[in-house]
PDB file of C-alpha atoms and ligand atoms in Angstrom:
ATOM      1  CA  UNK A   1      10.533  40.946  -1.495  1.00  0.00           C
ATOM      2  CA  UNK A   2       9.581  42.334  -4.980  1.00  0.00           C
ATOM      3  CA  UNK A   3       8.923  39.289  -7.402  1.00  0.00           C
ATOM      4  CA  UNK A   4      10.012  39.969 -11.026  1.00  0.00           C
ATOM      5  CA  UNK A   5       7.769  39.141 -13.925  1.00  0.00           C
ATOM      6  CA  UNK A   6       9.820  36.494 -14.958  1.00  0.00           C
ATOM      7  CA  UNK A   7      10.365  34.878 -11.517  1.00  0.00           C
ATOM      8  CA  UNK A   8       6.262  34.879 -11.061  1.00  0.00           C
ATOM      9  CA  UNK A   9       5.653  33.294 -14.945  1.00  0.00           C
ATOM     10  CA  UNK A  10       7.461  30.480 -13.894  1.00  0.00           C
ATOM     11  CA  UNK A  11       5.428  28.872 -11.380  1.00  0.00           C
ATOM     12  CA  UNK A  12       2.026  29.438 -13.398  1.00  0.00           C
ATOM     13  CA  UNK A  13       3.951  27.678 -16.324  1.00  0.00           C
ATOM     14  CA  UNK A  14       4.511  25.108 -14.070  1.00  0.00           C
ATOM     15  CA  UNK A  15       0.972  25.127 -12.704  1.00  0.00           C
ATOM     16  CA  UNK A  16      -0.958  25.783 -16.327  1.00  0.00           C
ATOM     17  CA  UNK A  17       1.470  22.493 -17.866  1.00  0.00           C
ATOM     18  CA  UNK A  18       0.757  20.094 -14.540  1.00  0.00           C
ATOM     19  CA  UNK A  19      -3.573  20.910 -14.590  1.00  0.00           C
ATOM     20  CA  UNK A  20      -2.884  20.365 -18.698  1.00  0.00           C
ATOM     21  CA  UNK A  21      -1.282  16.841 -17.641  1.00  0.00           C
ATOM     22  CA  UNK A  22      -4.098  15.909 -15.478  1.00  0.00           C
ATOM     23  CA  UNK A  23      -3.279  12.983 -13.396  1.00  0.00           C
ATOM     24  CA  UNK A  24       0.469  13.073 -14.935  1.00  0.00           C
ATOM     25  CA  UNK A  25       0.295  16.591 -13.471  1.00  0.00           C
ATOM     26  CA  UNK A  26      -0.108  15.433 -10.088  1.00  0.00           C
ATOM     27  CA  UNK A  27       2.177  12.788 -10.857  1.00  0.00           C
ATOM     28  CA  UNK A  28       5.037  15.513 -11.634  1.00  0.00           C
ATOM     29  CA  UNK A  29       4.469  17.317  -8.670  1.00  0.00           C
ATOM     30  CA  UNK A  30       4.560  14.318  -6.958  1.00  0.00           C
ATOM     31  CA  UNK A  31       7.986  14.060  -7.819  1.00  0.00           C
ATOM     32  CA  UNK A  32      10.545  15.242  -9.937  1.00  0.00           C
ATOM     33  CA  UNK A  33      10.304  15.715 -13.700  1.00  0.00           C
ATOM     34  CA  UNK A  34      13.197  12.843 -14.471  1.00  0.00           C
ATOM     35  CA  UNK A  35      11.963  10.554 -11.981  1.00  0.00           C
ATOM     36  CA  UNK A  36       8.440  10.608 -13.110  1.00  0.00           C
ATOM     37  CA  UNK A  37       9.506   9.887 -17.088  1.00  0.00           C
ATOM     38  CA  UNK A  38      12.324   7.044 -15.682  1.00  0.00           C
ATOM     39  CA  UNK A  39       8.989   5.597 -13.855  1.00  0.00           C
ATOM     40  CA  UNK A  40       7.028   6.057 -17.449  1.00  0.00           C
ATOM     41  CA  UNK A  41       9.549   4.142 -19.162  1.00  0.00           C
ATOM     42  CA  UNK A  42       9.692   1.240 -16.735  1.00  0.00           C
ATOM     43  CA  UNK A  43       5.840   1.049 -16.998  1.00  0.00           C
ATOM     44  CA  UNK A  44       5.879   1.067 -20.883  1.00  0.00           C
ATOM     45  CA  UNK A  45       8.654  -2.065 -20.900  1.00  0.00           C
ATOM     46  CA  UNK A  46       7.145  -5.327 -22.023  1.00  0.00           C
ATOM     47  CA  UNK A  47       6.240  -7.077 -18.724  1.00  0.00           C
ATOM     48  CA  UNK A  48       9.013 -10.478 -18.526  1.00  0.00           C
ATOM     49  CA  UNK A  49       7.044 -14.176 -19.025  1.00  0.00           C
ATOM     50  CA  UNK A  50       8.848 -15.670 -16.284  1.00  0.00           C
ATOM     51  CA  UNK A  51       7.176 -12.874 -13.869  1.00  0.00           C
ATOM     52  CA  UNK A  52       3.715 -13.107 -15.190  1.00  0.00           C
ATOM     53  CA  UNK A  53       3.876 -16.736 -14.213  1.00  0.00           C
ATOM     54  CA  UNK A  54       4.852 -16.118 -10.687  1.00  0.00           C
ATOM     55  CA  UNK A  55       1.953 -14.128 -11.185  1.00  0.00           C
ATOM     56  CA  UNK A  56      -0.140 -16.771 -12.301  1.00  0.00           C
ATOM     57  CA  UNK A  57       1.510 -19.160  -9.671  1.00  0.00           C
ATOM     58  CA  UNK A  58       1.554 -16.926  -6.387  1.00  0.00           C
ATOM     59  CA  UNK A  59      -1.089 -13.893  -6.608  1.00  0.00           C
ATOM     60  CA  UNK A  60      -4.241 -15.077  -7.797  1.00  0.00           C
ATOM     61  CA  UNK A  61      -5.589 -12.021  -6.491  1.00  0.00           C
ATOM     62  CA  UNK A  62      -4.282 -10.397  -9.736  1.00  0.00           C
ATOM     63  CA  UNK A  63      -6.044 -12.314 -11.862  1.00  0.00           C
ATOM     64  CA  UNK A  64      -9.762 -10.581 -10.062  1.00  0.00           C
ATOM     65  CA  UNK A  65      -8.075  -6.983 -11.383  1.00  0.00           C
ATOM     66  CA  UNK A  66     -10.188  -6.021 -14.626  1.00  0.00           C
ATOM     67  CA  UNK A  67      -8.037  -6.234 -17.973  1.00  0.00           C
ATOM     68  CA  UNK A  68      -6.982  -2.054 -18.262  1.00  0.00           C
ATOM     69  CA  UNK A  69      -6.303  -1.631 -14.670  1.00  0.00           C
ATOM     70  CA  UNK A  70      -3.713  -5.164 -14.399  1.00  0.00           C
ATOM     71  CA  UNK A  71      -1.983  -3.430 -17.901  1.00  0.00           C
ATOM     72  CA  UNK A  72      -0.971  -0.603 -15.277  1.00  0.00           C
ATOM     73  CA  UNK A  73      -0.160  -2.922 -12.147  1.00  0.00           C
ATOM     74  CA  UNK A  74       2.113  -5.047 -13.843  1.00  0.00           C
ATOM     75  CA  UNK A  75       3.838  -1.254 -14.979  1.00  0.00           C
ATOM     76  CA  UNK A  76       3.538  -0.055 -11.514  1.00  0.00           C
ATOM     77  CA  UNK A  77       5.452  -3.719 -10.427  1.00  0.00           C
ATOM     78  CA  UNK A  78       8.027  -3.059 -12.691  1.00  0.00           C
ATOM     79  CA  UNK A  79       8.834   0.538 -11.371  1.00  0.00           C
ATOM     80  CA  UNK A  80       8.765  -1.399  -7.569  1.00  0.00           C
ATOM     81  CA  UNK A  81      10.720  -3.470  -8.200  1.00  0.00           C
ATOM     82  CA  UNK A  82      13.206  -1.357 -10.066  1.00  0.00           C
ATOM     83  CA  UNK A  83      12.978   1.332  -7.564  1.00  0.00           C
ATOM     84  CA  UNK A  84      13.095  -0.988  -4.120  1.00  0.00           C
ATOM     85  CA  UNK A  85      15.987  -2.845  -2.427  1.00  0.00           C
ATOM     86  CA  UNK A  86      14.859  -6.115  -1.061  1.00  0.00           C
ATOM     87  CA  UNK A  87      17.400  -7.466   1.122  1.00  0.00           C
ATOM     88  CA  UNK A  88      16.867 -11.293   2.544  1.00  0.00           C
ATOM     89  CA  UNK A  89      17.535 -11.910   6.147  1.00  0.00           C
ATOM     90  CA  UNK A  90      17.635 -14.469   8.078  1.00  0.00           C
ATOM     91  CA  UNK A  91      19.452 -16.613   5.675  1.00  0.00           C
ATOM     92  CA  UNK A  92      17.064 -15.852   2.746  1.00  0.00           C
ATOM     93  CA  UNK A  93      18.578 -15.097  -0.930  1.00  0.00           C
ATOM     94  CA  UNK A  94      15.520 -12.881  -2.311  1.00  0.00           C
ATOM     95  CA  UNK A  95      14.531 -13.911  -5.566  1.00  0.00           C
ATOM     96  CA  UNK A  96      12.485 -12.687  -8.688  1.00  0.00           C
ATOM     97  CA  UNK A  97       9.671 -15.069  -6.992  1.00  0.00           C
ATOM     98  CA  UNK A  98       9.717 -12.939  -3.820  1.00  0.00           C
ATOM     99  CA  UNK A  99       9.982  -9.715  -5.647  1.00  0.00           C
ATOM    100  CA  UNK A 100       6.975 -10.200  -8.043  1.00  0.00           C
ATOM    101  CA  UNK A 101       5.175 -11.526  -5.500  1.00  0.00           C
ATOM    102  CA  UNK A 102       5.519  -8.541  -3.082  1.00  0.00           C
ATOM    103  CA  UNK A 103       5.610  -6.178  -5.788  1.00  0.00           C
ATOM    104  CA  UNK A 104       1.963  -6.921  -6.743  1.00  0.00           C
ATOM    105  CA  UNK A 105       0.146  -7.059  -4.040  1.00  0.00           C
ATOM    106  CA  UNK A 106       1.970  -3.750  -2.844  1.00  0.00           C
ATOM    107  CA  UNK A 107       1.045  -1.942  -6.372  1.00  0.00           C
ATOM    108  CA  UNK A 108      -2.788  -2.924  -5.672  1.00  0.00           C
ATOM    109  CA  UNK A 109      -2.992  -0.565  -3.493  1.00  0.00           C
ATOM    110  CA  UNK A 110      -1.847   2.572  -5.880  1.00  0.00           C
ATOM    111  CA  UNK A 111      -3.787   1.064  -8.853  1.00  0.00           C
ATOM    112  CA  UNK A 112      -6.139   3.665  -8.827  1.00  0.00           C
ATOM    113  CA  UNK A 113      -3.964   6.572  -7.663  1.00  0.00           C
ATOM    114  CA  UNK A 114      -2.344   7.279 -10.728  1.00  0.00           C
ATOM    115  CA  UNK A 115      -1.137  10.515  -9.228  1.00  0.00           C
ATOM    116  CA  UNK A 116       0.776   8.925  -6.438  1.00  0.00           C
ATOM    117  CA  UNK A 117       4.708   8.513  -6.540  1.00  0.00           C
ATOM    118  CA  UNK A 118       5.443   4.581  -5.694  1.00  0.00           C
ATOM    119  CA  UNK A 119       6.041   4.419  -2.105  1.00  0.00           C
ATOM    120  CA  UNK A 120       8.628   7.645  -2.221  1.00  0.00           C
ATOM    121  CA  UNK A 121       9.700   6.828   1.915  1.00  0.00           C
ATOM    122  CA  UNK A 122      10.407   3.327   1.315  1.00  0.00           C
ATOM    123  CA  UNK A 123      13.440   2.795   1.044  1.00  0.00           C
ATOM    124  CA  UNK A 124      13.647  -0.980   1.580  1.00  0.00           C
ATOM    125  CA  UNK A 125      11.821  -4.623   1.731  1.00  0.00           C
ATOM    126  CA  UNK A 126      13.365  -6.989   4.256  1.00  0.00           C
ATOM    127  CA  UNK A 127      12.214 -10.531   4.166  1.00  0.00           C
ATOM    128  CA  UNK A 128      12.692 -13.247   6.545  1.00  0.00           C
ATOM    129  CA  UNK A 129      12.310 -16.835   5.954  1.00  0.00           C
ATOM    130  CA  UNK A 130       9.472 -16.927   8.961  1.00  0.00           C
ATOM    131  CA  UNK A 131       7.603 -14.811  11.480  1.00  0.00           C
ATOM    132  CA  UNK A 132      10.592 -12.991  13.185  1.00  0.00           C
ATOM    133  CA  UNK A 133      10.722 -12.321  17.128  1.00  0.00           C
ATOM    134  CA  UNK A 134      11.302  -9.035  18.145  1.00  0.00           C
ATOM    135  CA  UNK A 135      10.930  -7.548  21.943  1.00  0.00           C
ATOM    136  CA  UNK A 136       8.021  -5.926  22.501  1.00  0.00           C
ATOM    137  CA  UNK A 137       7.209  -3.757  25.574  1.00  0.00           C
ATOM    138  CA  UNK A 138       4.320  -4.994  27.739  1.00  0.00           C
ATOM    139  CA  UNK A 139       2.583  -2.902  30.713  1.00  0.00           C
ATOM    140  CA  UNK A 140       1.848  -5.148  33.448  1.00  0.00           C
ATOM    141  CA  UNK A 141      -0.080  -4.864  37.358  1.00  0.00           C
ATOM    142  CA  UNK A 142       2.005  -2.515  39.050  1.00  0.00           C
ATOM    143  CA  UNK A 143       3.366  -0.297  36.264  1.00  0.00           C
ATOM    144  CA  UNK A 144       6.125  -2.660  35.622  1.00  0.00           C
ATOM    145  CA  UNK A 145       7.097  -3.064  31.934  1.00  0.00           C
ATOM    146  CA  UNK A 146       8.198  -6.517  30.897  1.00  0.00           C
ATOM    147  CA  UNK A 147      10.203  -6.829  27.256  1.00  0.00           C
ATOM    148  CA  UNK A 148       8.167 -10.035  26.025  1.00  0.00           C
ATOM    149  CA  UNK A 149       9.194 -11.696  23.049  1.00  0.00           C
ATOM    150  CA  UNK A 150       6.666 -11.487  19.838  1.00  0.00           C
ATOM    151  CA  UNK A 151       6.334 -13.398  16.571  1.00  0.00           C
ATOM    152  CA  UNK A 152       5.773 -11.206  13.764  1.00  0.00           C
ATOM    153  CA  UNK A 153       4.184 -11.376   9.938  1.00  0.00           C
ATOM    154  CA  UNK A 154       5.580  -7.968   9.471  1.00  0.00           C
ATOM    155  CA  UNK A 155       6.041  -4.719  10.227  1.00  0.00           C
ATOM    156  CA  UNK A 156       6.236  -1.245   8.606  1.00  0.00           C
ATOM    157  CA  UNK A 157       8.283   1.662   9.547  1.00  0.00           C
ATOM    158  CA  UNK A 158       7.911   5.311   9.261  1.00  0.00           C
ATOM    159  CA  UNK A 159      11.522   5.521   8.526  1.00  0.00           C
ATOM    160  CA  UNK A 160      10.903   3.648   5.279  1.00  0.00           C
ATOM    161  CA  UNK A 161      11.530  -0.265   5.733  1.00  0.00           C
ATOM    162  CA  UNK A 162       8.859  -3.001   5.367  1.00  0.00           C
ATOM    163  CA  UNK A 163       9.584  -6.509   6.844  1.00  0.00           C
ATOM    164  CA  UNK A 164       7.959  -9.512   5.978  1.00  0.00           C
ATOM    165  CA  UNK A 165       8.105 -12.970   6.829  1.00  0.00           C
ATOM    166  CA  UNK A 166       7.998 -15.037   3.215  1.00  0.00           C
ATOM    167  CA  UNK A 167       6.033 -17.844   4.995  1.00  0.00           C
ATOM    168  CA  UNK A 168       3.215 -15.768   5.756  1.00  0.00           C
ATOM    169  CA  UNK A 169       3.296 -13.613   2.179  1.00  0.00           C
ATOM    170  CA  UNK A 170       3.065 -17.012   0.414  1.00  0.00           C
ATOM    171  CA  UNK A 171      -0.152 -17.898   2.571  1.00  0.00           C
ATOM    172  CA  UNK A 172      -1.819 -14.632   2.444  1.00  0.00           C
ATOM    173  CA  UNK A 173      -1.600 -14.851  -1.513  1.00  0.00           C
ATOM    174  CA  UNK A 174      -2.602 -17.908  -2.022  1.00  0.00           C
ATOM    175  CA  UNK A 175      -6.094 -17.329  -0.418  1.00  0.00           C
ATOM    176  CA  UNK A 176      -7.044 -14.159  -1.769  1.00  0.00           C
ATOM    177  CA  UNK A 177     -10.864 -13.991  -0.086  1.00  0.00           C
ATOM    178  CA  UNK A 178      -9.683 -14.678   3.481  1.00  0.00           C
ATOM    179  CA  UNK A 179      -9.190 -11.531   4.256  1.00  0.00           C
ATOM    180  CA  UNK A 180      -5.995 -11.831   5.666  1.00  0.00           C
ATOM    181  CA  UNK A 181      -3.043 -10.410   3.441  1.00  0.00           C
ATOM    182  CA  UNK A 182       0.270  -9.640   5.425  1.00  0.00           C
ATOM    183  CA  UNK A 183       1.787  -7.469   1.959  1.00  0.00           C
ATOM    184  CA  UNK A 184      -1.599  -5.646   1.979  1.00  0.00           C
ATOM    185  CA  UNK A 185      -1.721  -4.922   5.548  1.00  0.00           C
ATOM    186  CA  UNK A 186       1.875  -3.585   5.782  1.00  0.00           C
ATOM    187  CA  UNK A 187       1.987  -1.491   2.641  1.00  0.00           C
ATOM    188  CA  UNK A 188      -1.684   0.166   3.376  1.00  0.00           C
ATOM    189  CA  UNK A 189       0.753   1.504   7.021  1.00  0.00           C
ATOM    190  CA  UNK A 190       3.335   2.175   4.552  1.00  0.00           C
ATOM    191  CA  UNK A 191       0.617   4.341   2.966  1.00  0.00           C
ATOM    192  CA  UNK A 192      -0.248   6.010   6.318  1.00  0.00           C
ATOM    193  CA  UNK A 193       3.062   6.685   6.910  1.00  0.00           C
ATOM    194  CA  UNK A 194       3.372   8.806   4.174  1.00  0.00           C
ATOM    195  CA  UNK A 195       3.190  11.690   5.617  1.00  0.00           C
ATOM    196  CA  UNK A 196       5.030  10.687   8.885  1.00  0.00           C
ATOM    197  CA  UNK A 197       3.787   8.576  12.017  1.00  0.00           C
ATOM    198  CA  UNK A 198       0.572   6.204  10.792  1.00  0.00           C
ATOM    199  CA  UNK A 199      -2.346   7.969  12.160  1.00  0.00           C
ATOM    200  CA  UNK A 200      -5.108   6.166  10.199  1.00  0.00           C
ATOM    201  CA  UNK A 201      -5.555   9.002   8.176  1.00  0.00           C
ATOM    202  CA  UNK A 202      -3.876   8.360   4.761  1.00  0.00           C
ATOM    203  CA  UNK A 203      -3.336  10.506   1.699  1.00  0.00           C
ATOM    204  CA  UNK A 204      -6.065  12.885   2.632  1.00  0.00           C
ATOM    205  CA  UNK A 205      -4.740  16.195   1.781  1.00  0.00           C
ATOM    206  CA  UNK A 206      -8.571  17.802   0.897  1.00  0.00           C
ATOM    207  CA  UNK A 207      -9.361  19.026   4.417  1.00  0.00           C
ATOM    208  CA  UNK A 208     -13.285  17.851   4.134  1.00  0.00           C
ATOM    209  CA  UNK A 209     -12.258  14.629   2.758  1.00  0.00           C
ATOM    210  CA  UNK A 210     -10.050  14.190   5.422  1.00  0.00           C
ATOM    211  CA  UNK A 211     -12.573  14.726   8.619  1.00  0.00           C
ATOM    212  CA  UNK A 212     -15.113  12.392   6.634  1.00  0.00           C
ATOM    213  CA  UNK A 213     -12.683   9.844   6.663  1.00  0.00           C
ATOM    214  CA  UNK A 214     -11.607  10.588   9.889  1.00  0.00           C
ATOM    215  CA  UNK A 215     -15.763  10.449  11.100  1.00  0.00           C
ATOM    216  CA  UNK A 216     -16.084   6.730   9.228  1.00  0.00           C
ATOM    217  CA  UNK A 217     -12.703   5.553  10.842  1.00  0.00           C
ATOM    218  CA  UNK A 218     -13.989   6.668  14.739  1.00  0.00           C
ATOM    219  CA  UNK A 219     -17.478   5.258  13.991  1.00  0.00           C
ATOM    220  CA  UNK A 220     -16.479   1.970  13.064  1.00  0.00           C
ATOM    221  CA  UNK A 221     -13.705   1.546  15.435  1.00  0.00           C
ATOM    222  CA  UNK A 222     -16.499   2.309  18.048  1.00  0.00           C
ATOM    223  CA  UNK A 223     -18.908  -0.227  17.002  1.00  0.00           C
ATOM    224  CA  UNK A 224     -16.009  -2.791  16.210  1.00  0.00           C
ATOM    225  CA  UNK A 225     -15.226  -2.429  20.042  1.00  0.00           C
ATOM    226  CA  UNK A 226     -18.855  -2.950  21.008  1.00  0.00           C
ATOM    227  CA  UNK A 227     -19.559  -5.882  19.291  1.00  0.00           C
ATOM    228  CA  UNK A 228     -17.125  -8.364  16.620  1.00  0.00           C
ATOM    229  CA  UNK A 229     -18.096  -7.504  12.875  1.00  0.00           C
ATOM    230  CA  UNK A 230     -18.416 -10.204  10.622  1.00  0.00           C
ATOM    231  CA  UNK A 231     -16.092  -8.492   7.969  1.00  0.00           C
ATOM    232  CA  UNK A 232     -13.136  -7.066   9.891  1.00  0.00           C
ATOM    233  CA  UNK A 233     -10.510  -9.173  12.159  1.00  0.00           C
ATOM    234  CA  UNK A 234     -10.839  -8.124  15.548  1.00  0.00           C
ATOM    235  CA  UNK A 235      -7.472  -6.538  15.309  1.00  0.00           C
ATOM    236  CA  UNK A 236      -9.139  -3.847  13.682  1.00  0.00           C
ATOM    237  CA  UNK A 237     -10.369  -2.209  16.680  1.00  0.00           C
ATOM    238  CA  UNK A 238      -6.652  -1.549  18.368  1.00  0.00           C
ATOM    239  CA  UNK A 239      -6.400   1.514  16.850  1.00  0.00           C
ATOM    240  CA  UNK A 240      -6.980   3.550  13.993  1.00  0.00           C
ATOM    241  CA  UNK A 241      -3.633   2.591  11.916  1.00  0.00           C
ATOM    242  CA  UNK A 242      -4.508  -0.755  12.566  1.00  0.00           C
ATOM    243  CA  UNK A 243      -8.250   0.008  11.637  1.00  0.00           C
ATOM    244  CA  UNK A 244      -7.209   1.324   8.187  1.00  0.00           C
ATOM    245  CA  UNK A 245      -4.595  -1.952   7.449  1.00  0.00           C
ATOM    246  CA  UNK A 246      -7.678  -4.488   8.686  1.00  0.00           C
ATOM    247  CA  UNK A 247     -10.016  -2.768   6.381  1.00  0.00           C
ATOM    248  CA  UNK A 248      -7.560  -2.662   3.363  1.00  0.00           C
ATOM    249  CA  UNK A 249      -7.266  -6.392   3.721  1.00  0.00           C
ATOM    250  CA  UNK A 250     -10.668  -6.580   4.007  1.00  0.00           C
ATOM    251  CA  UNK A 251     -11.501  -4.415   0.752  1.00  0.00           C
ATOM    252  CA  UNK A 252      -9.262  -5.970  -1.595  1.00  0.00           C
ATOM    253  CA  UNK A 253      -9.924  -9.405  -0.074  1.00  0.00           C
ATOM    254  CA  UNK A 254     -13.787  -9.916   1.083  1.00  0.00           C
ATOM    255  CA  UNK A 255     -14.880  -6.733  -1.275  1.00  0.00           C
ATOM    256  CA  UNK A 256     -18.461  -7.838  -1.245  1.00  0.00           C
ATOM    257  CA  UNK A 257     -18.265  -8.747   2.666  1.00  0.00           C
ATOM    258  CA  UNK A 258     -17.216  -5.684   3.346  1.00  0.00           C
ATOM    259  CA  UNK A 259     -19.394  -3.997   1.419  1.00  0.00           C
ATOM    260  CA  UNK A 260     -22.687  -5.799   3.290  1.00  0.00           C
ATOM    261  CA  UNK A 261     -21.033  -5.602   6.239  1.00  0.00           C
ATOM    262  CA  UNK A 262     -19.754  -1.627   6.363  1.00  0.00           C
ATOM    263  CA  UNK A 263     -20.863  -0.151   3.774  1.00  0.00           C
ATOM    264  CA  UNK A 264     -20.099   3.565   5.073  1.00  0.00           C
ATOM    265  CA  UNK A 265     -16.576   2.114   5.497  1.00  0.00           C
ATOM    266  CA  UNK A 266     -16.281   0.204   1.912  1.00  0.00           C
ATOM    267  CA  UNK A 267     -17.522   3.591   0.240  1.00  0.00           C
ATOM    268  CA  UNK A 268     -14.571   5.448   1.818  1.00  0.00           C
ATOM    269  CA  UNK A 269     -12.517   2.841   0.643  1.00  0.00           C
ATOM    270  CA  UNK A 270     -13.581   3.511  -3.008  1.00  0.00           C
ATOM    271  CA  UNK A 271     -12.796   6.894  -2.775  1.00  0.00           C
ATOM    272  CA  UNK A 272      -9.431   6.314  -0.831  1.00  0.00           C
ATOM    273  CA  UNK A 273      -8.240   3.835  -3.376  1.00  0.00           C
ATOM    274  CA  UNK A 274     -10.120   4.988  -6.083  1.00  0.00           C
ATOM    275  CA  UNK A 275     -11.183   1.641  -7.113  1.00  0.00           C
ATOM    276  CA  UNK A 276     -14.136  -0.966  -6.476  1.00  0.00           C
ATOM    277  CA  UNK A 277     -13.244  -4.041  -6.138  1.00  0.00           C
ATOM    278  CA  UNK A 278     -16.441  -5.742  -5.567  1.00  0.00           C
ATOM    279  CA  UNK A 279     -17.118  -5.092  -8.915  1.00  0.00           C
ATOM    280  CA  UNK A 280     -14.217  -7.032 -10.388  1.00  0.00           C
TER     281      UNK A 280
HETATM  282 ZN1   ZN B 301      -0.634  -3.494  11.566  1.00  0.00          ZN
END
């Protein structure tokens, strides 16, 4: 098909404007045009008092975040939480203390990828009052498959829905160097899911970026399963999804830990996230 002048100008007006825009660039072709400046308007509002003290009250992990970059989370929690349905469950009326709370610790993790549309496949937050059961298949002797009942945290779905049990969100906030962070660990999946099932293998579109990744991820899964690390839950080493959610909790939690501990992993983490944390 012949391509007229016109029709070719187009897309290298498009492309010369977004590598002029720099990170906004990406940002654009993230997304479209109206939904990026909506998003740059909701960042530029003045951040409400009553959520900076739920802030203050619930996520003292915020308060580690160096003064420039927490000017663009509490943006990035306003766009959240303009952009995402939470729905209560269970009996649970969600609140501005559940939203900020969730919101933040959910933004950490795109605080350095300022190209990144917020979480453009989730489409909602579910929260229950506590761990919810749900049946979960289990292979036993004999090939027989037995539908056991399991407590949950949460959970993150490809299809776009994150559910969390408020219980365990208030506890993994309030001790933010435990290493254990149920929002962090669900929204890094979220993350993986991006671009469909969670493979362990998040926003790595640069080919050689991706197989180095890829090479820490299957070395450190390997030595997790020889022998526990003093960094990472044990969880870690169920798979690689669950290897990248472990670590995420472990990088924004136990930075310096982590760092000592794996530091081919941490470094992979700083260019993931594009942020070091153990120097906050
Ligand atoms: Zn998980």
């Amino acid at each position: 098909m012949d391509v007229t002048p016109l029709q070719a100008g187009w897309p290298l007006a498009a492309l010369v404007l977004v590598l002029g825009l720099g990170a906004a660039g990406v940002a654009l072709l993230a997304q479209p045009w109206w939904t990026w400046r909506r998003h740059r308007q909701l960042r530029a509002r003045p951040f409400p008092r009553a959520w900076a003290r739920i802030l203050q009250r619930r996520v003292p992990l915020v308060q580690r975040v160096p003064a420039p970059l927490r000017r663009r989370l509490l943006g990035l929690i306003q766009v959240f939480i303009a952009d995402k349905p939470f729905i209560g469950c269970a009996g649970v009326q969600v609140d501005d203390e559940m939203r900020v709370t969730i919101a933040a610790m959910a933004c950490l993790l795109l605080l350095g990828r300022s190209g990144e549309a917020c979480y453009p496949r989730l489409r909602q937050v579910l929260v229950y009052p506590e761990p919810f059961v749900v049946p979960r298949g289990q292979l036993l002797p004999g090939g027989v498959v037995s539908e056991m009942p399991q407590a949950l945290a949460g959970e993150s779905w490809a299809q776009g829905q994150v559910i969390l049990a408020w219980s365990e969100v208030v506890a993994g906030a309030a001790d933010p160097a435990d290493g254990r962070n149920v929002v962090l660990h669900e929204f890094a999946h979220q993350i993986d899911q991006d671009g469909g099932d969670a493979d362990g293998r998040p926003w790595q579109r640069d080919a050689a970026l991706r197989q180095r990744w890829a090479a820490v991820v299957d070395e450190g899964l390997a030595r997790l399963r020889e022998a526990p690390s003093e960094a990472l839950d044990a969880y870690a080493s169920t798979d690689p999804a669950e290897y990248f959610a472990v670590a995420t909790e472990a990088f924004f939690e136990r930075p310096q830990a982590l760092r000592d501990a794996a530091a081919p992993l941490y470094e992979a983490l700083v260019r993931l996230y594009r942020l070091d944390p153990a120097a906050w």
